Coordinates of C-alpha atoms and ligand atoms in Angstrom, one line a residue:
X175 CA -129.1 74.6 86.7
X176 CA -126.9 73.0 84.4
X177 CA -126.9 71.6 81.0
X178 CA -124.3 69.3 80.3
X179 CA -124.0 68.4 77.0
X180 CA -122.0 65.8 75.3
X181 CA -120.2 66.3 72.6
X182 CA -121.6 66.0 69.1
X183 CA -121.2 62.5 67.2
X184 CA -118.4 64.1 64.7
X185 CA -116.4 65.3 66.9
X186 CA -116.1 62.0 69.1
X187 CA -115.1 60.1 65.6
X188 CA -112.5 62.9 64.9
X189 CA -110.7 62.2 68.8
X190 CA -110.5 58.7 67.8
X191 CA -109.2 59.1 64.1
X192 CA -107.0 61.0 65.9
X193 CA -105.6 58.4 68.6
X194 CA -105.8 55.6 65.5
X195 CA -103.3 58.0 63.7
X196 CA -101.4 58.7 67.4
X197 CA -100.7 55.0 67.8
X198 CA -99.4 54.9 64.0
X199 CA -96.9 57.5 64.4
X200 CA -93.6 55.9 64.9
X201 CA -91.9 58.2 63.9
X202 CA -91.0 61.6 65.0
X203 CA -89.5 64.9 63.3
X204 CA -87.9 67.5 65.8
X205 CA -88.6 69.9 62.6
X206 CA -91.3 69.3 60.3
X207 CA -89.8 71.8 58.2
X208 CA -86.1 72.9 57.9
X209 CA -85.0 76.2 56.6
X210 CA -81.3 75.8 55.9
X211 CA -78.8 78.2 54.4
X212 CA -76.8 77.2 51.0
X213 CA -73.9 75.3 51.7
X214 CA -74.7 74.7 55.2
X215 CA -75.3 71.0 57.0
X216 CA -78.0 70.0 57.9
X217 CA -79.2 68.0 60.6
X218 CA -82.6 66.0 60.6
X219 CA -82.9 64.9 63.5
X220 CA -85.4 62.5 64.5
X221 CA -86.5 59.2 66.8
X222 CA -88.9 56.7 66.2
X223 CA -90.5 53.7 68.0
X224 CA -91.6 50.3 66.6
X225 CA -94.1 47.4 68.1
X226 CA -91.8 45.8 70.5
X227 CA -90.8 41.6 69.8
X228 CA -89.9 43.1 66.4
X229 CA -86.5 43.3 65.3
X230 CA -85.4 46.4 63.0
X231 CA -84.3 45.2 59.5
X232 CA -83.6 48.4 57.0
X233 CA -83.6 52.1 58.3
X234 CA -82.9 54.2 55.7
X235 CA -84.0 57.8 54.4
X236 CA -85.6 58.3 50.9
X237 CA -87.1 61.5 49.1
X238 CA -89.8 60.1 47.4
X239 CA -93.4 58.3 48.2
X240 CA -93.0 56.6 44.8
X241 CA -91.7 53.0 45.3
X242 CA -88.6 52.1 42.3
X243 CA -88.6 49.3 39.9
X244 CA -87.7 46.5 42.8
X245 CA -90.9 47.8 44.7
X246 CA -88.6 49.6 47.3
X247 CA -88.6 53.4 48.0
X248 CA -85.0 54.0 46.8
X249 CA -82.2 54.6 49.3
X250 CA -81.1 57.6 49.4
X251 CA -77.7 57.3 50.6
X252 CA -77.0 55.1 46.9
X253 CA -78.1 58.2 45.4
X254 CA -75.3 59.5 43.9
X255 CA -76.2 63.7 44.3
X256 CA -76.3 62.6 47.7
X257 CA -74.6 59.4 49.2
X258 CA -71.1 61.8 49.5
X259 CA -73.1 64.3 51.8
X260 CA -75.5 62.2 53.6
X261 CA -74.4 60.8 56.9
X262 CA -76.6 58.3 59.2
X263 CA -75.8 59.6 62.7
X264 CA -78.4 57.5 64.5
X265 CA -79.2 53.6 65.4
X266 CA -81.0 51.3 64.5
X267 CA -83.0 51.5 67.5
X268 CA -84.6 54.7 67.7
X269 CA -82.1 57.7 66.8
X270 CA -82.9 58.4 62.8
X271 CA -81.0 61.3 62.8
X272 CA -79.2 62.2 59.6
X273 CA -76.6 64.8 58.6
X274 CA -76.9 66.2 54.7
X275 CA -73.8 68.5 54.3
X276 CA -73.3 71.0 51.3
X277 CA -76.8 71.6 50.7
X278 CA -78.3 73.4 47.5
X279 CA -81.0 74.4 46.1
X280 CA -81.6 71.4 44.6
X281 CA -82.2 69.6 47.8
X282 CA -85.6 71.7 48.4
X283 CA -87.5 68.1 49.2
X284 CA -89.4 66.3 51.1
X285 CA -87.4 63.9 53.2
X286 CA -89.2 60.7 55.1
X287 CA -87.5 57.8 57.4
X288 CA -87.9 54.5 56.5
X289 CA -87.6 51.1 58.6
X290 CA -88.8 47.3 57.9
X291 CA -89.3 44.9 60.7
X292 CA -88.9 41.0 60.8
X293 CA -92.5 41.2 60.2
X294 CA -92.5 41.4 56.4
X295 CA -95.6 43.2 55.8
X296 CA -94.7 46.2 58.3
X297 CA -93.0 49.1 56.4
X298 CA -93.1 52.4 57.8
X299 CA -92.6 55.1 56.0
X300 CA -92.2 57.6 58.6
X301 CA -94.6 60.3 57.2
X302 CA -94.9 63.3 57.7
X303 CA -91.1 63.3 57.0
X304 CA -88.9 66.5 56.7
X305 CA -89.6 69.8 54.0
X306 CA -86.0 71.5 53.6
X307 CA -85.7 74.6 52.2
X308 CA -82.4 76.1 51.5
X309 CA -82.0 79.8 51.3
X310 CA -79.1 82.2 50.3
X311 CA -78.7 85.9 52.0
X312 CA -79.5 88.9 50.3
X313 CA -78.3 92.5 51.5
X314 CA -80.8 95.3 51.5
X315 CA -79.7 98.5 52.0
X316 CA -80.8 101.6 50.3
X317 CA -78.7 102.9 46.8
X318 CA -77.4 105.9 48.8
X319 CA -77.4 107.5 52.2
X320 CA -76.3 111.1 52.6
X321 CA -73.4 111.7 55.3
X322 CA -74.9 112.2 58.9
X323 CA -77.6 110.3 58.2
X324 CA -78.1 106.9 59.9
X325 CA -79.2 103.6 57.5
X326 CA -80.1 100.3 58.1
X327 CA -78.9 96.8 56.2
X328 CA -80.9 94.0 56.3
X329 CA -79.9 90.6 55.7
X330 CA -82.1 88.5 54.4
X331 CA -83.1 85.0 53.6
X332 CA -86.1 83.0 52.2
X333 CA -87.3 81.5 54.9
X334 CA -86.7 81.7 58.5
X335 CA -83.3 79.9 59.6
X336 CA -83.9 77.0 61.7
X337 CA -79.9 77.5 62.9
X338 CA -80.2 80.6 65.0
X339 CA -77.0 81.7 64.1
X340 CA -75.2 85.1 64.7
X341 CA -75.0 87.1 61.9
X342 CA -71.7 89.0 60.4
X343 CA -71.3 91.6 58.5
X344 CA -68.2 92.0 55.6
X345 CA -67.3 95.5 54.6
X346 CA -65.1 95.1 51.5
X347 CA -64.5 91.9 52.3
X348 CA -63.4 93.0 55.6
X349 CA -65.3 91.8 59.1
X350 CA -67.2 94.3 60.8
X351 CA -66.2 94.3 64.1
X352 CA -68.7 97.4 65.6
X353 CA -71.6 98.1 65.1
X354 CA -73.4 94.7 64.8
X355 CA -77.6 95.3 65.4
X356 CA -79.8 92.9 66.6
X357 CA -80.7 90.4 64.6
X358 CA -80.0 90.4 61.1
X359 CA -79.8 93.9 60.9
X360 CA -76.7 96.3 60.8
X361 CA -77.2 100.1 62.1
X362 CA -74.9 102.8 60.8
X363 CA -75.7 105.7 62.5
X364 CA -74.7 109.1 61.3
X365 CA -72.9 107.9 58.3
X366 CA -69.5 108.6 57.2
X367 CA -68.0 108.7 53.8
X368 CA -65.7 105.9 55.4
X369 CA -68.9 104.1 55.4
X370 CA -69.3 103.2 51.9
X371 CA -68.4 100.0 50.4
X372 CA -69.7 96.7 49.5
X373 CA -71.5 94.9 52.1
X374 CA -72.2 91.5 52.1
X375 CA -73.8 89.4 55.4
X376 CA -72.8 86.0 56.5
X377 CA -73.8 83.7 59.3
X378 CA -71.2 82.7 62.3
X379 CA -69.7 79.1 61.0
X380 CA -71.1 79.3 57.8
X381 CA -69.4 80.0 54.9
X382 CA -71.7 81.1 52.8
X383 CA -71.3 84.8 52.2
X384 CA -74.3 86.9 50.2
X385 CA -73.3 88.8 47.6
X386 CA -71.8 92.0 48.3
X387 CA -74.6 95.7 47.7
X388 CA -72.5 98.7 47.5
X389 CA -73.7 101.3 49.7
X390 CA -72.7 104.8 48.5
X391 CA -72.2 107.7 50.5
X392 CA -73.3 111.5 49.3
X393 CA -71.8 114.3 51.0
X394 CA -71.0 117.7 50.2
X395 CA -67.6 118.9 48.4
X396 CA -64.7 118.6 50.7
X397 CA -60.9 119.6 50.5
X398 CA -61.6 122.3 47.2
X399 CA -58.0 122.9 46.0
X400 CA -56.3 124.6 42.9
X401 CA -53.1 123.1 41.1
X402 CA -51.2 124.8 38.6
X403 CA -50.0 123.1 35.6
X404 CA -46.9 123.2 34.6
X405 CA -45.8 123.8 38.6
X406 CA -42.9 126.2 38.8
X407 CA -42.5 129.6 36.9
X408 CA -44.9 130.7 34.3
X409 CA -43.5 133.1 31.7
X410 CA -45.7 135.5 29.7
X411 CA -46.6 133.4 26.4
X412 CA -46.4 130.1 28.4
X413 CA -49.9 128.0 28.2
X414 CA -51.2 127.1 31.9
X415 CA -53.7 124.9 33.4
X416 CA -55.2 125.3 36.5
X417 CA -57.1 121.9 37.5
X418 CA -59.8 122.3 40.5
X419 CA -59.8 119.2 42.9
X420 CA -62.0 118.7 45.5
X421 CA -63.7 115.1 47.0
X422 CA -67.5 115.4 47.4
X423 CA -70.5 112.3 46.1
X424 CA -71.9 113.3 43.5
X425 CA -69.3 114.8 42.1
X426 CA -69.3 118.7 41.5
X427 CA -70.0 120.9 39.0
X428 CA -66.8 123.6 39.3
X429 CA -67.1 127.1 38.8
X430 CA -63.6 129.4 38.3
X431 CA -63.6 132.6 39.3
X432 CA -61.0 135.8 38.5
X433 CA -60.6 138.1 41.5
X434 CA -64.4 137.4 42.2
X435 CA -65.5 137.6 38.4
X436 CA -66.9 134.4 37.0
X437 CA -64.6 133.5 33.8
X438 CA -65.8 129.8 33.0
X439 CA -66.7 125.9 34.4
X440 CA -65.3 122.4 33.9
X441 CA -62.7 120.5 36.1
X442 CA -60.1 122.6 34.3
X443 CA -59.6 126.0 32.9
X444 CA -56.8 126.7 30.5
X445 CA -55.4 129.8 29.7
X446 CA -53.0 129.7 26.3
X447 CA -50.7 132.7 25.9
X448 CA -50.8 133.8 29.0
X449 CA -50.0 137.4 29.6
X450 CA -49.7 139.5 32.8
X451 CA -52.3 141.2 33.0
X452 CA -53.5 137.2 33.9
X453 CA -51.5 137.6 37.6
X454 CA -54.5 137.8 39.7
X455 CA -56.4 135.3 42.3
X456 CA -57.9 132.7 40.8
X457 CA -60.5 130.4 42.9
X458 CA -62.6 127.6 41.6
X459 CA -65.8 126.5 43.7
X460 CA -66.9 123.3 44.0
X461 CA -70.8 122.5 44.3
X462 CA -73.1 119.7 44.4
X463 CA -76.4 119.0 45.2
X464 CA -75.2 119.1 49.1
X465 CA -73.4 121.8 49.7
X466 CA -70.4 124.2 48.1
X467 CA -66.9 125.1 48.8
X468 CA -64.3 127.9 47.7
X469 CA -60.9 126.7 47.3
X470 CA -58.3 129.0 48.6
X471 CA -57.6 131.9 46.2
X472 CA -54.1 131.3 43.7
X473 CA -52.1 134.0 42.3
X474 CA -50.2 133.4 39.4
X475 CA -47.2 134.7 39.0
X476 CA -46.3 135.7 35.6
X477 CA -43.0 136.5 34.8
X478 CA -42.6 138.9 31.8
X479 CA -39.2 140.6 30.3
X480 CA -39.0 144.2 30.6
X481 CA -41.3 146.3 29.1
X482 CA -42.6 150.2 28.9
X483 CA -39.4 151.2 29.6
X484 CA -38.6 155.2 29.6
X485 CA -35.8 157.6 31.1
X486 CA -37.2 160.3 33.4
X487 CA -34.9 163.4 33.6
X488 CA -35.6 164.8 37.3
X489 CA -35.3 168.5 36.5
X490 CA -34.1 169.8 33.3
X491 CA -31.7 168.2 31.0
X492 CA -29.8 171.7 31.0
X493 CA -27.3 172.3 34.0
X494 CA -24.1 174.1 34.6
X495 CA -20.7 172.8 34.8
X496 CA -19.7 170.8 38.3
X497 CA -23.2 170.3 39.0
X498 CA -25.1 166.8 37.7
X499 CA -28.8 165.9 36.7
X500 CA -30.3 162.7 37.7
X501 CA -31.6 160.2 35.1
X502 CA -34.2 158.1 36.6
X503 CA -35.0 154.7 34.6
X504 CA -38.7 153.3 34.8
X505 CA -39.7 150.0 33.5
X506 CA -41.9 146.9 33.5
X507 CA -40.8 143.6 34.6
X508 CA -40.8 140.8 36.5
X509 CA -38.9 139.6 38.1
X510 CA -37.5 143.4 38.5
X511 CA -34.6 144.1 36.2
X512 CA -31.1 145.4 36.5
X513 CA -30.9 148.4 34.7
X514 CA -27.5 149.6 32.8
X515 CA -27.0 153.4 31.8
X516 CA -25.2 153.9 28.4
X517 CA -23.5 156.8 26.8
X518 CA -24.4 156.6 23.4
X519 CA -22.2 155.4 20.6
X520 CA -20.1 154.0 23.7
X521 CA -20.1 150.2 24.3
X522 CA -19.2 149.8 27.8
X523 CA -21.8 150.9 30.3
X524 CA -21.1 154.5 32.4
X525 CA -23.5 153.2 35.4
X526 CA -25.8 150.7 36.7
X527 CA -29.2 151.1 39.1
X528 CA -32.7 152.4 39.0
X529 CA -30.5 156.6 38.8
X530 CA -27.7 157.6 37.1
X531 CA -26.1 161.1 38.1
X532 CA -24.8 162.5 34.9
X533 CA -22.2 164.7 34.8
X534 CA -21.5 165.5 31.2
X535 CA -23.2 166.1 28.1
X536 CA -24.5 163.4 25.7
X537 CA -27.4 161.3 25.1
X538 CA -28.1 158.6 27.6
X539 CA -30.4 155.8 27.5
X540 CA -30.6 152.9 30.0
X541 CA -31.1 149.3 29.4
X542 CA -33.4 147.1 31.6
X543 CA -32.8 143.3 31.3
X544 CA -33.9 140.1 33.1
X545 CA -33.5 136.7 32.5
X546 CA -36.6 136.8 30.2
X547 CA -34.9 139.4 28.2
X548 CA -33.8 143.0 28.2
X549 CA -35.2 146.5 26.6
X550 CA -33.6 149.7 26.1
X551 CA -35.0 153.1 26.1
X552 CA -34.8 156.0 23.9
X553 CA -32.1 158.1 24.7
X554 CA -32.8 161.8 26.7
X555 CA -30.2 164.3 26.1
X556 CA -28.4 166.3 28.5
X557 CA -26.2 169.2 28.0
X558 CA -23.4 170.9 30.1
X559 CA -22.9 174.2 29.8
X560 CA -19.5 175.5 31.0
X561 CA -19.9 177.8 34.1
X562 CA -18.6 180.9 32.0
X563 CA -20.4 180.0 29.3
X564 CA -23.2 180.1 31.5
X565 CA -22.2 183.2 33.7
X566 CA -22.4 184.8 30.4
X567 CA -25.5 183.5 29.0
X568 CA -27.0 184.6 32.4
X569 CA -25.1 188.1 32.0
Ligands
NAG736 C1 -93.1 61.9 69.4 O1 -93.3 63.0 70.1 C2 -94.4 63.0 71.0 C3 -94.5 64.4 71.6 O2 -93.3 64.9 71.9 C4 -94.3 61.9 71.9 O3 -95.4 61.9 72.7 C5 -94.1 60.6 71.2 O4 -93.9 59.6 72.1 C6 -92.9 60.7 70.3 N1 -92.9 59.5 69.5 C7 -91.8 58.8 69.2 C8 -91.9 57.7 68.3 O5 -90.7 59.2 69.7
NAG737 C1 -78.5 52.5 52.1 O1 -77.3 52.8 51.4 C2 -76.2 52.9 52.3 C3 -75.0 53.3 51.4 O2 -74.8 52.5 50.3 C4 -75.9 51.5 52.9 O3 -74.8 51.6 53.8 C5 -77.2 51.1 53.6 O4 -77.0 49.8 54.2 C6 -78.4 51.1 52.7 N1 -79.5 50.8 53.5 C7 -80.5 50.0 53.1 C8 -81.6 49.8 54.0 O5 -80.4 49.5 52.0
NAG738 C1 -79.5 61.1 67.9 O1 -78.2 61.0 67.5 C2 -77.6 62.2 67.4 C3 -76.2 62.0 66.8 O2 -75.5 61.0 67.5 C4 -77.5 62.9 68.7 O3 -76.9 64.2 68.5 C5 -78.9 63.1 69.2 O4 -78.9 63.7 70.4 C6 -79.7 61.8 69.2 N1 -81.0 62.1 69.5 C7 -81.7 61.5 70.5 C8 -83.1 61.9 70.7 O5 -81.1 60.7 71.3
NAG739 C1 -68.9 75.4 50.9 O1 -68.3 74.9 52.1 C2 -67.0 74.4 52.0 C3 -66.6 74.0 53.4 O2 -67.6 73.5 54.1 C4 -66.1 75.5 51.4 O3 -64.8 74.9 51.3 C5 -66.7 76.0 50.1 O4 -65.9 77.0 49.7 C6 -68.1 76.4 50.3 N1 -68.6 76.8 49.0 C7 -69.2 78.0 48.8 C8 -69.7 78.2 47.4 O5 -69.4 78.8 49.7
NAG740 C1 -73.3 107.6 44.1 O1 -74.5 108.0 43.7 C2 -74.4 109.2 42.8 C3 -75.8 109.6 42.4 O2 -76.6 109.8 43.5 C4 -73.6 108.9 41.6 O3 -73.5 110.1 40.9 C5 -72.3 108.4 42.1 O4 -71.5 108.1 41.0 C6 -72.4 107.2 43.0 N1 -71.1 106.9 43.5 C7 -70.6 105.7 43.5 C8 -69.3 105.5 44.1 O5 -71.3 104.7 43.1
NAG741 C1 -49.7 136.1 22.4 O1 -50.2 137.3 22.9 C2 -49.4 138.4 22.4 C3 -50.0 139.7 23.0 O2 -50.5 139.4 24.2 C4 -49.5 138.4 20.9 O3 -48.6 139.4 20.4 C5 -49.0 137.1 20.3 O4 -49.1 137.1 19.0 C6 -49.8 136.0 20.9 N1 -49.2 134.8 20.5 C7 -50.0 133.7 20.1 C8 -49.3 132.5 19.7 O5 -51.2 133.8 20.0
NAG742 C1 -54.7 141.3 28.6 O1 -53.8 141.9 27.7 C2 -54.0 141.6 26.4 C3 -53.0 142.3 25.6 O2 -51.8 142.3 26.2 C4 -55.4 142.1 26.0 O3 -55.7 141.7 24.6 C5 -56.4 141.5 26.9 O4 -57.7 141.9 26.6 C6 -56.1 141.7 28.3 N1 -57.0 141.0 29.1 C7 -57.5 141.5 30.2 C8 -58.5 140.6 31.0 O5 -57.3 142.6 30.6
NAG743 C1 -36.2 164.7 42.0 O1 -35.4 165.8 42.6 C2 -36.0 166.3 43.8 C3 -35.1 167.4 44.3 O2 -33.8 167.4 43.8 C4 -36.0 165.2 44.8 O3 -36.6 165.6 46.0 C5 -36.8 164.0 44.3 O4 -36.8 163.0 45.2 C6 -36.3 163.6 43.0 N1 -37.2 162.6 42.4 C7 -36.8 161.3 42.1 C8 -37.9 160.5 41.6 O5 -35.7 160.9 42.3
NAG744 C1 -23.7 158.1 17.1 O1 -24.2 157.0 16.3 C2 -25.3 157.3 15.5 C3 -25.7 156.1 14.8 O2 -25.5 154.9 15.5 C4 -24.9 158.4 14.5 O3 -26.0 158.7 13.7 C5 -24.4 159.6 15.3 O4 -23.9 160.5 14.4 C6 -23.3 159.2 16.2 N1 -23.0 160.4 17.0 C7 -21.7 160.6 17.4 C8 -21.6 161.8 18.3 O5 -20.8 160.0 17.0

């Protein structure tokens, strides 16, 4: 069994309202509501139908339901923000379609068509007409993204775009050619420090271009070096600098070491009066929140003039006639010095080198010299004793 049940009394009067408005409607929207992006054109496109045995006086589009002082809805292509960028591509028979290039914010309306028959009283305002919204793009992407990791900008706009167009992505200024993710998203994966730089997103024909979010890349310190300052040769006294470098985001905190002891922090560490007991390996170390790195060790090489220097008599200072003694010369320097043996109260050297073989009596002192200046010893006696003068003394 059955029931059939008619409809209730409402609903029947709402299915008629409904055709009453359906025969009304003359015209027709392909969007209802258009989401367009800043500076774009945009197309309204539409088509409408009138009582046939009319004849089409006006079409026109207007922005307003409020009729002007000459009881007309005003025109809007004598509207002067608009009559440069507004372009009637339809007829006058059914195509309304109009073009509004260059659009702003400041065309975020309601738009309607408008036509008047022959038949005076008939003026359609062509309701529901056209909402436009007009949207910029905006990047999101995160502040930062460590290196290795992947990230994820998103371009975004207001509304939904009505024009489905292909989205692009600037780097610098510069296209992005790789890379480009569905829709209007850009995927980086595993980041690299190349990576960073102001992105901004556009749409394919458009040339509107969002404004450009830096995206900054954090990675560990990278290529740790020392430099010496001044370059070239350092001479005891001299002042130096020794500057750590190294590329990481954030940037480091350095650390100097001496041979392996810690002696201070900061970019750079000075040393003023440098003396050479300073020649050793210096390192710096580079360390931020991701990671740390030793540069390569330094040794400074300090030149100094001669220094601690002494005469070294190998055996005694006493020998016999014909035989000799060897004076040996020791000093500091650096570079090493030439060493000159003098006779003393004599002005012209008796012998040059590290040894000197003396054969006679006297007192002999050497002289150690550089080109960061010379030293002389004290002087060392040696005596001869004549071979009788000796046989005897040994009789
Ligand atoms: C408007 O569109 C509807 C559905 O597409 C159609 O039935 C109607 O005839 C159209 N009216 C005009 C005036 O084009
Ligand atoms: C609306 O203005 C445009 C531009 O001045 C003009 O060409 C057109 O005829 C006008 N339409 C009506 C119905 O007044
Ligand atoms: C209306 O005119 C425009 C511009 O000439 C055209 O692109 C569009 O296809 C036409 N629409 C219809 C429904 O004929
Ligand atoms: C708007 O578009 C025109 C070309 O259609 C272009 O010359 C102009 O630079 C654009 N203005 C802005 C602000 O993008
Ligand atoms: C990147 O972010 C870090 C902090 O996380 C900041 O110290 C650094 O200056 C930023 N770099 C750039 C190029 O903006
Ligand atoms: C440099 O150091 C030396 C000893 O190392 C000292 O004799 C000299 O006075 C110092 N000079 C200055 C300018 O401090
Ligand atoms: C280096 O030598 C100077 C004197 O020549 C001395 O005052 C200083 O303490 C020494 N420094 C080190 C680290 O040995
Ligand atoms: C000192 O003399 C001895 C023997 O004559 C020799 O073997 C030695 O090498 C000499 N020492 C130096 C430092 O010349
Ligand atoms: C050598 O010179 C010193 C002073 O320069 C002097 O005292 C000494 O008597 C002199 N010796 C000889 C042997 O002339």
């Amino acid at each position: 069994m059955s029931v059939r049940m008619s409809p209730p009394l409402p609903l029947i009067f709402l299915l008629m309202i409904h055709r009453a408005y359906s025969e009304k409607e003359d015209v027709n929207y392909t969007h209802s509501h258009i989401c367009a992006l800043k500076n774009s054109s945009v197309i309204m496109s539409c088509t409408f139908t009138y009582p046939t045995g009319r004849q089409i006086m006006k079409v026109f589009w207007t922005k307003t339901k409020v009729k002007n002082a000459y009881n007309e809805f005003p025109n809007l292509s004598e509207d002067p923000e608009y009559s440069q960028r507004l372009q009637y591509l339809g007829d006058k028979q059914k195509n309304c379609t109009i073009r509004l290039s260059h659009v702003t914010q400041k065309d975020e309306h309601m738009y309607y068509f408008r036509f008047t028959t022959d038949e005076d009283n008939v003026k359609w305002l062509g309701a529901p007409g056209v909402s436009l919204t007009v949207t910029d793009l905006q990047v999101e992407a995160p502040e930062r993204v460590t290196e290795g990791d992947s990230v994820r900008l998103t371009c975004k706009s207001s509304c939904a775009l009505t024009d489905r167009a292909t989205y692009i992505w600037y780097r610098n200024s510069q296209p992005l050619t790789e890379r480009r993710d569905r829709n209007n998203q850009l995927l980086l994966q595993s980041v690299r420090r190349e990576d960073a730089g102001r992105y901004s997103c556009a749409l394919q024909e458009h040339t509107y271009i969002s404004p450009a979010v830096q995206l900054n890349v954090t990675y560990p310190p990278k290529s740790v070096s020392v430099s010496i300052s001044p370059s070239g040769e350092i001479v005891e006294g001299d002042s130096v600098t020794l500057s750590c470098s190294s590329d990481s985001n954030p940037p480091a905190e350095i650390s100097w070491f001496k041979g392996g002891t810690f002696v201070g922090s900061g970019r750079i560490y000075s040393i003023s009066n440098i003396s050479s007991n300073h020649s050793e390996e210096y390192k710096c170390k580079s360390r931020n929140k991701h990671g740390e790195k030793s540069s390569d060790a330094v040794t400074l090489n300090i030149m100094y003039p001669p220094k601690t220097i002494s005469v070294f008599i190998n055996g005694s200072g006493e020998i016999v006639e014909g035989d000799s003694v060897t004076l040996i010369c020791s000093s500091d320097s650096n570079p090493p010095a030439e060493i000159s043996w003098f006779k003393e109260n004599q002005s012209s050297s008796v012998g040059s080198g590290q040894s000197f073989s003396a054969l006679q009596s006297g007192r002999f002192y050497c002289e150690a010299h550089n080109q960061h200046g010379s030293q002389r010893s004290d002087a060392v006696t040696v005596t001869v004793k004549g071979r009788a003068a000796h046989l005897l003394f040994l009789k």
